[in-house]
GROMACS .gro file of N, CA, C and O in nm:
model
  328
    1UNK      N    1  -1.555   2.585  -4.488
    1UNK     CA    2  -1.623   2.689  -4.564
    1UNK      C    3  -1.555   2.823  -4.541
    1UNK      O    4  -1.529   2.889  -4.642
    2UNK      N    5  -1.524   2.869  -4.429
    2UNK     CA    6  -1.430   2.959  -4.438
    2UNK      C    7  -1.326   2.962  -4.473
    2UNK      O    8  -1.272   3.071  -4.459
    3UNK      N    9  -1.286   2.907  -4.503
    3UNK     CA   10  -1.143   2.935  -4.607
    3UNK      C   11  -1.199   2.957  -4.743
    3UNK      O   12  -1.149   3.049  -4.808
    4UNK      N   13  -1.306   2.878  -4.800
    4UNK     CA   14  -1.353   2.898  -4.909
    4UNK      C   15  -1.413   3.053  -4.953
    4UNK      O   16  -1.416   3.127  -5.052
    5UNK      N   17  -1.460   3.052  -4.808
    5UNK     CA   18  -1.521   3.232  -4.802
    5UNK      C   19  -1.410   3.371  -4.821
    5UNK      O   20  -1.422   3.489  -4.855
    6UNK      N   21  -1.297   3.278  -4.778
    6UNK     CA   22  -1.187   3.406  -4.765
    6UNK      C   23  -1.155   3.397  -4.968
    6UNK      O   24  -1.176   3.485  -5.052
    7UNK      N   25  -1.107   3.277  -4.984
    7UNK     CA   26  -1.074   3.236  -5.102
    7UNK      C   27  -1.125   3.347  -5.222
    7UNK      O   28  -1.059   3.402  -5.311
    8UNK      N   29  -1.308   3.357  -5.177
    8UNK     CA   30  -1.377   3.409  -5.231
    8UNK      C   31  -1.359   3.577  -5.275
    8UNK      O   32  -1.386   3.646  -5.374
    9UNK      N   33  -1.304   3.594  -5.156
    9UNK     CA   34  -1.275   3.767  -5.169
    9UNK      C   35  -1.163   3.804  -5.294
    9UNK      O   36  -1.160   3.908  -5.361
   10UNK      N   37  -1.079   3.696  -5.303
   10UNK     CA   38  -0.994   3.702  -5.377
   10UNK      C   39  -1.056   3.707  -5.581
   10UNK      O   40  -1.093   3.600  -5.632
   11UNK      N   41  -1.055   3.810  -5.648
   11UNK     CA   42  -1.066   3.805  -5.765
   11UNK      C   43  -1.025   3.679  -5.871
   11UNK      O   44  -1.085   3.645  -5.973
   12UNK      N   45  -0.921   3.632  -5.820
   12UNK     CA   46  -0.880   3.560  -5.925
   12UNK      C   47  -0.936   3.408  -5.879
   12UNK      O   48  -0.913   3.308  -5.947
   13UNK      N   49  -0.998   3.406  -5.778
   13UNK     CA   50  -1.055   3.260  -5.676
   13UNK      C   51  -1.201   3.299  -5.651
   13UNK      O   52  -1.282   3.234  -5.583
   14UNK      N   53  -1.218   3.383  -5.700
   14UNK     CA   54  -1.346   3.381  -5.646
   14UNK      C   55  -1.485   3.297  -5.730
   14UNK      O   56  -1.597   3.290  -5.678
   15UNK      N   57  -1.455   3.244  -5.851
   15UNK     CA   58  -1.551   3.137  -5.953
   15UNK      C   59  -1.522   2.987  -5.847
   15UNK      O   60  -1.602   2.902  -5.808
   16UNK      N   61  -1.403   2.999  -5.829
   16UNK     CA   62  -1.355   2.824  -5.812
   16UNK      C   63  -1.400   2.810  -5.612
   16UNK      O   64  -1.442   2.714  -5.549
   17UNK      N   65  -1.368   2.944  -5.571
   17UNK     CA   66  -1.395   2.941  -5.424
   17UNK      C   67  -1.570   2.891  -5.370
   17UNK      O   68  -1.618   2.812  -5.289
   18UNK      N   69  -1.633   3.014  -5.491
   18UNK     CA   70  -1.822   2.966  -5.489
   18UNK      C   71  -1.839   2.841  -5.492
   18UNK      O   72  -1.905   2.781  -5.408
   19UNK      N   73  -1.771   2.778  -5.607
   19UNK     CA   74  -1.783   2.648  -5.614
   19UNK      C   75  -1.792   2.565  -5.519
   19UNK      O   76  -1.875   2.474  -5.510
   20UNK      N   77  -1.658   2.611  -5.402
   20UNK     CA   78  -1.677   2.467  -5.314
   20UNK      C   79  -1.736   2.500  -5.207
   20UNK      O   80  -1.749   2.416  -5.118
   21UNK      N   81  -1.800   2.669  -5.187
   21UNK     CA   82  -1.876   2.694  -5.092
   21UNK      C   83  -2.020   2.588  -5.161
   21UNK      O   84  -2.069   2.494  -5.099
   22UNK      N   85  -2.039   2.609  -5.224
   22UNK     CA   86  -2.160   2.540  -5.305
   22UNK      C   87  -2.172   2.356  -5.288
   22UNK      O   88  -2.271   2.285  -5.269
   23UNK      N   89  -2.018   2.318  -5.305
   23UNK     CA   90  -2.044   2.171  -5.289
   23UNK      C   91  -2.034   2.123  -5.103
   23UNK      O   92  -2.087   2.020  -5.060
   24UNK      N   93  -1.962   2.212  -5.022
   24UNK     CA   94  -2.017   2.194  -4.895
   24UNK      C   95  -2.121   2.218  -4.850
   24UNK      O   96  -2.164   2.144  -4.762
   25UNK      N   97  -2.188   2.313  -4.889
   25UNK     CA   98  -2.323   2.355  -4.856
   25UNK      C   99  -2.399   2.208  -4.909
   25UNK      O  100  -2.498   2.168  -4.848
   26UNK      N  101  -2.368   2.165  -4.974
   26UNK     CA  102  -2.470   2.091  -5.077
   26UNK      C  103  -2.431   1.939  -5.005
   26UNK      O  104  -2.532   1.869  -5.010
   27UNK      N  105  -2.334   1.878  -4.950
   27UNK     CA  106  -2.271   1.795  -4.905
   27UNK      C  107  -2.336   1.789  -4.776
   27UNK      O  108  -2.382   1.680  -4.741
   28UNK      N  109  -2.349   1.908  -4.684
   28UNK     CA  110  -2.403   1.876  -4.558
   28UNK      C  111  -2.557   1.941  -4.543
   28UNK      O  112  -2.603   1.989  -4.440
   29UNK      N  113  -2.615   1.932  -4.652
   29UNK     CA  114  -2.782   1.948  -4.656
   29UNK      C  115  -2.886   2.066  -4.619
   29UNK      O  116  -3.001   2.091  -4.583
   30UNK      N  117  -2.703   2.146  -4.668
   30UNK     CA  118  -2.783   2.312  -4.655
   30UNK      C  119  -2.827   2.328  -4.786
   30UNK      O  120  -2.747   2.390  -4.857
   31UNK      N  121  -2.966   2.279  -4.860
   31UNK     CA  122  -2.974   2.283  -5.019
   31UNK      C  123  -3.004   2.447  -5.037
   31UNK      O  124  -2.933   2.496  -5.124
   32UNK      N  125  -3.074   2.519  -4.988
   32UNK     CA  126  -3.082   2.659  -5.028
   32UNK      C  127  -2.980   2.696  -5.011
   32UNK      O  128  -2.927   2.741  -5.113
   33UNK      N  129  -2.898   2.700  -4.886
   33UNK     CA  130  -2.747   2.736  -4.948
   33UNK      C  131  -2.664   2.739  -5.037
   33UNK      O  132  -2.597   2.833  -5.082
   34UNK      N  133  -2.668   2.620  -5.066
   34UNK     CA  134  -2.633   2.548  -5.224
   34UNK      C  135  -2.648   2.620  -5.323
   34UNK      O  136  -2.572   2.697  -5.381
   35UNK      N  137  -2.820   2.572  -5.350
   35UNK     CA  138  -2.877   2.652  -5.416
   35UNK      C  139  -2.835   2.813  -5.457
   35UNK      O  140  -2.863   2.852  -5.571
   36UNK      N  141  -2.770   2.900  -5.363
   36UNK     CA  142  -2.755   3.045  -5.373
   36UNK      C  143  -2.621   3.026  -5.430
   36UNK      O  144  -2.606   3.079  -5.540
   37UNK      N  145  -2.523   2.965  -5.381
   37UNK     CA  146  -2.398   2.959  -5.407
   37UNK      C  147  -2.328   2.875  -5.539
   37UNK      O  148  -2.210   2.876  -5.573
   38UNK      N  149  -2.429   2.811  -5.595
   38UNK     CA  150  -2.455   2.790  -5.735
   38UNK      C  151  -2.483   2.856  -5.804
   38UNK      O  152  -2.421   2.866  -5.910
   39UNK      N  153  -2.600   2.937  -5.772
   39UNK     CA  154  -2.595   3.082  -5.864
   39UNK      C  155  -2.520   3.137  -5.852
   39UNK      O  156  -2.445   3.133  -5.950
   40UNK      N  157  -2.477   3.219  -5.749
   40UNK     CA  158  -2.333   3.298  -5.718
   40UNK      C  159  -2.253   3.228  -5.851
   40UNK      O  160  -2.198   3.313  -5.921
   41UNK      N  161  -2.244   3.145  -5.879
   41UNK     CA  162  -2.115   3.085  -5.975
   41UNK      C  163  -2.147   3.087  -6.120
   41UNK      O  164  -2.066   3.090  -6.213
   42UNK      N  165  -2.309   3.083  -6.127
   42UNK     CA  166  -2.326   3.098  -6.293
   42UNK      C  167  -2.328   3.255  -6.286
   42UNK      O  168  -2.406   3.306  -6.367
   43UNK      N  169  -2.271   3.326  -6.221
   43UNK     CA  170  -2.310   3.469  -6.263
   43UNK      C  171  -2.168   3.503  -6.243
   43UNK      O  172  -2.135   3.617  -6.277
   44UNK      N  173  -2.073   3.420  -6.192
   44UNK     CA  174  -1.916   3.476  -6.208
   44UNK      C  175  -1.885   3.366  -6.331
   44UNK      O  176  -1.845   3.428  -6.430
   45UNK      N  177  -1.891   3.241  -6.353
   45UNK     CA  178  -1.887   3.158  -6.497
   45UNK      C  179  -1.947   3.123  -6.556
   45UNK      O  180  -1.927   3.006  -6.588
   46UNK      N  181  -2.086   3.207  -6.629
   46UNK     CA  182  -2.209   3.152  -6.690
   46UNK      C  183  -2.147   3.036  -6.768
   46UNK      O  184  -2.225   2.941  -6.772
   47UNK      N  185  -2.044   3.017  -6.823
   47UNK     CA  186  -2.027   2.873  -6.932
   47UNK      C  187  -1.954   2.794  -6.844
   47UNK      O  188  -1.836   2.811  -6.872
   48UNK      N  189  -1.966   2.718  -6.755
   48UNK     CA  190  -1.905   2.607  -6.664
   48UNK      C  191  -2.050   2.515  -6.653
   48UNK      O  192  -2.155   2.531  -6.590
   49UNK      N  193  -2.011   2.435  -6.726
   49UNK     CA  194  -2.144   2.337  -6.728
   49UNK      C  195  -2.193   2.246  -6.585
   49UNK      O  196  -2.305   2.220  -6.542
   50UNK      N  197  -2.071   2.216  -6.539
   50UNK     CA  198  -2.078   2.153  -6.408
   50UNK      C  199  -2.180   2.222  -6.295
   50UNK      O  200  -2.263   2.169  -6.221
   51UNK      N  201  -2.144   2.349  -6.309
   51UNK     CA  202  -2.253   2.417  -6.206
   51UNK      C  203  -2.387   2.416  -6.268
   51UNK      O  204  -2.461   2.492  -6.207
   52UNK      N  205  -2.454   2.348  -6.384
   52UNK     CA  206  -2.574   2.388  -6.390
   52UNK      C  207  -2.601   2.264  -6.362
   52UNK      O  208  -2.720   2.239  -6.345
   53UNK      N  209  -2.459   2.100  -6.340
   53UNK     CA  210  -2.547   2.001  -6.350
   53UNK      C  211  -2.574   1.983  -6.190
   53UNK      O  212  -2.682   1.935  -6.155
   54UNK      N  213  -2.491   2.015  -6.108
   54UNK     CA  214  -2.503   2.064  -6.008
   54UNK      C  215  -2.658   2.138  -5.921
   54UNK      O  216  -2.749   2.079  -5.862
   55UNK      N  217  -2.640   2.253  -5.939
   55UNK     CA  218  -2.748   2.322  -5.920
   55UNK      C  219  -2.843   2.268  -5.978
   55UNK      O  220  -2.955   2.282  -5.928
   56UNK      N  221  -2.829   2.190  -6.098
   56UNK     CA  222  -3.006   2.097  -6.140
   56UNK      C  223  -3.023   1.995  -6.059
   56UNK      O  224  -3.135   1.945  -6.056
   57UNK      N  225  -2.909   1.935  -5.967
   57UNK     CA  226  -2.954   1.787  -5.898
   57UNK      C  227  -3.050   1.859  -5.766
   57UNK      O  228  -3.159   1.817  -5.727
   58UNK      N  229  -2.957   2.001  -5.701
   58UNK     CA  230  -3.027   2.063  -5.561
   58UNK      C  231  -3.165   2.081  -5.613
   58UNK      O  232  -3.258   2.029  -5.551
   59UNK      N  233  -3.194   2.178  -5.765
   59UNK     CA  234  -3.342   2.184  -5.778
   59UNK      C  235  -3.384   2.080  -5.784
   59UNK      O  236  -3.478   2.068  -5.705
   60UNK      N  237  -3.355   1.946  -5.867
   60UNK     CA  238  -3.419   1.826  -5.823
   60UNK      C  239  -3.498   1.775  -5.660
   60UNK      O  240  -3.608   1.730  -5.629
   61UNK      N  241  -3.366   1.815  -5.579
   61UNK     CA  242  -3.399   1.757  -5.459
   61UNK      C  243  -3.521   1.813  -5.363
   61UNK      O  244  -3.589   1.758  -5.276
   62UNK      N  245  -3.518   2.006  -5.443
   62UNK     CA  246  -3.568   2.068  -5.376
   62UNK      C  247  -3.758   2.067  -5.434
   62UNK      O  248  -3.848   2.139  -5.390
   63UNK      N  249  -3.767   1.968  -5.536
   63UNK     CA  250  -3.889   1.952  -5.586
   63UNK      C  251  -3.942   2.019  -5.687
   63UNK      O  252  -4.044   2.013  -5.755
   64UNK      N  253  -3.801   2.113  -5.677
   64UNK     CA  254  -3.846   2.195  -5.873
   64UNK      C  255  -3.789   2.155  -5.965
   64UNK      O  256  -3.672   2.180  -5.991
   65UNK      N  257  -3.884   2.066  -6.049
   65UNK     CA  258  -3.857   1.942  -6.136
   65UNK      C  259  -3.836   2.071  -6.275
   65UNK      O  260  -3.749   2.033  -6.354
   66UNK      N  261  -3.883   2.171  -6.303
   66UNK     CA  262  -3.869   2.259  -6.368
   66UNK      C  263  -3.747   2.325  -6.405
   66UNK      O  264  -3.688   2.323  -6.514
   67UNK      N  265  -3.721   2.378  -6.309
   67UNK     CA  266  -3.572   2.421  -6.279
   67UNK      C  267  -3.479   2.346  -6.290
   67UNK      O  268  -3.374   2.390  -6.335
   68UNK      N  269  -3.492   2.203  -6.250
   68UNK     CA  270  -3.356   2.105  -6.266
   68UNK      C  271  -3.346   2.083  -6.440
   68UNK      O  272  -3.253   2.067  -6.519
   69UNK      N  273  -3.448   2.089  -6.448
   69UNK     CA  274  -3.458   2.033  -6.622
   69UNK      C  275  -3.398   2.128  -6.708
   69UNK      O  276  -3.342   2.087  -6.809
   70UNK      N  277  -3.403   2.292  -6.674
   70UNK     CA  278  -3.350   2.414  -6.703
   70UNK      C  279  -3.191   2.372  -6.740
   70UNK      O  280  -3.131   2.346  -6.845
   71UNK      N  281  -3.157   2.378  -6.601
   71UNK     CA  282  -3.031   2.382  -6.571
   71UNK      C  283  -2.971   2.236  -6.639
   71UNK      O  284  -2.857   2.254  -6.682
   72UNK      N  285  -3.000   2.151  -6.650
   72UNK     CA  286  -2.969   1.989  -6.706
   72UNK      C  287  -2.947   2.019  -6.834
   72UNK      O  288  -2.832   1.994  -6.871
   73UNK      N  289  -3.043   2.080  -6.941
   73UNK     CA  290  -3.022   2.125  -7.071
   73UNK      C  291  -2.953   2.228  -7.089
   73UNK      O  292  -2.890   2.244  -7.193
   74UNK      N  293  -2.953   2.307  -7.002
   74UNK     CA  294  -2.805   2.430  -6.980
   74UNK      C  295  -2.682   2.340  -6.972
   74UNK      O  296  -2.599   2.341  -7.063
   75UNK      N  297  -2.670   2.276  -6.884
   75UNK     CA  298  -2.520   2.186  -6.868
   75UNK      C  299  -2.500   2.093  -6.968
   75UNK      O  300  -2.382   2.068  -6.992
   76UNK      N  301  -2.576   2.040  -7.028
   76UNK     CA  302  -2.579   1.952  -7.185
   76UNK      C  303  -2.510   2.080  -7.295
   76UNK      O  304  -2.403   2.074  -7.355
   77UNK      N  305  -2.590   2.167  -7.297
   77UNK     CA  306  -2.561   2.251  -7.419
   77UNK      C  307  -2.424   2.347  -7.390
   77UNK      O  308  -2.394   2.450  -7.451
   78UNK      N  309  -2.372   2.302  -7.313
   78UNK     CA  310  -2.224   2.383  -7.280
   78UNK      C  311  -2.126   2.256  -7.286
   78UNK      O  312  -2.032   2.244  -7.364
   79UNK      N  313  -2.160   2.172  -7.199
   79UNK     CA  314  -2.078   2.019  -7.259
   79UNK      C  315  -2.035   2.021  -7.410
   79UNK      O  316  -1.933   1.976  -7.462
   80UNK      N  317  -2.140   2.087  -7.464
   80UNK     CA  318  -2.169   1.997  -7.604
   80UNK      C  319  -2.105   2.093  -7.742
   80UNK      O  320  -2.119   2.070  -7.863
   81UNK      N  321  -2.030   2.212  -7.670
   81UNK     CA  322  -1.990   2.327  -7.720
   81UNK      C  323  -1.795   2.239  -7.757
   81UNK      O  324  -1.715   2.195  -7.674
   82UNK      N  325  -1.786   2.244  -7.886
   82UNK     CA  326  -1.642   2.224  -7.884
   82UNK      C  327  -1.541   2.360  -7.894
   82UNK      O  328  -1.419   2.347  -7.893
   0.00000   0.00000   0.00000
């Protein structure tokens, strides 16, 4: 994660760096971590669909069946963009 963190400082790394702060966090069962660092990423690449399908499995896990469903039809409707 720290390298990912340094990665992060960097402008031109910093969408792709959140990212894998987000999938380690999410990998070793820090889900609010996750969770934050998924957002962090729709607010540097709102159209990267992967992070909403993402961030919809953590809200899944985290019991907000609401939120995953959000984000699931967010990541459908950017998929679905040619």
């Amino acid at each position: 994660i720290q390298d990912y963190e340094a990665a992060a400082k960097l402008k031109d790394f910093a969408f792709q760096a959140h990212m894998g702060i987000a999938r380690c966090k999410d990998a070793t069962g820090d889900l609010k971590g996750a969770l934050a660092s998924y957002s962090q990423v729709t607010r540097l690449n709102p159209k990267f669909p992967e992070v909403y399908l993402s961030r919809g499995k953590v809200f899944h896990r985290l019991g907000d069946k609401r939120e995953a469903l959000e984000d699931f039809k967010q990541a459908i409707s950017l998929a679905c963009i040619d």
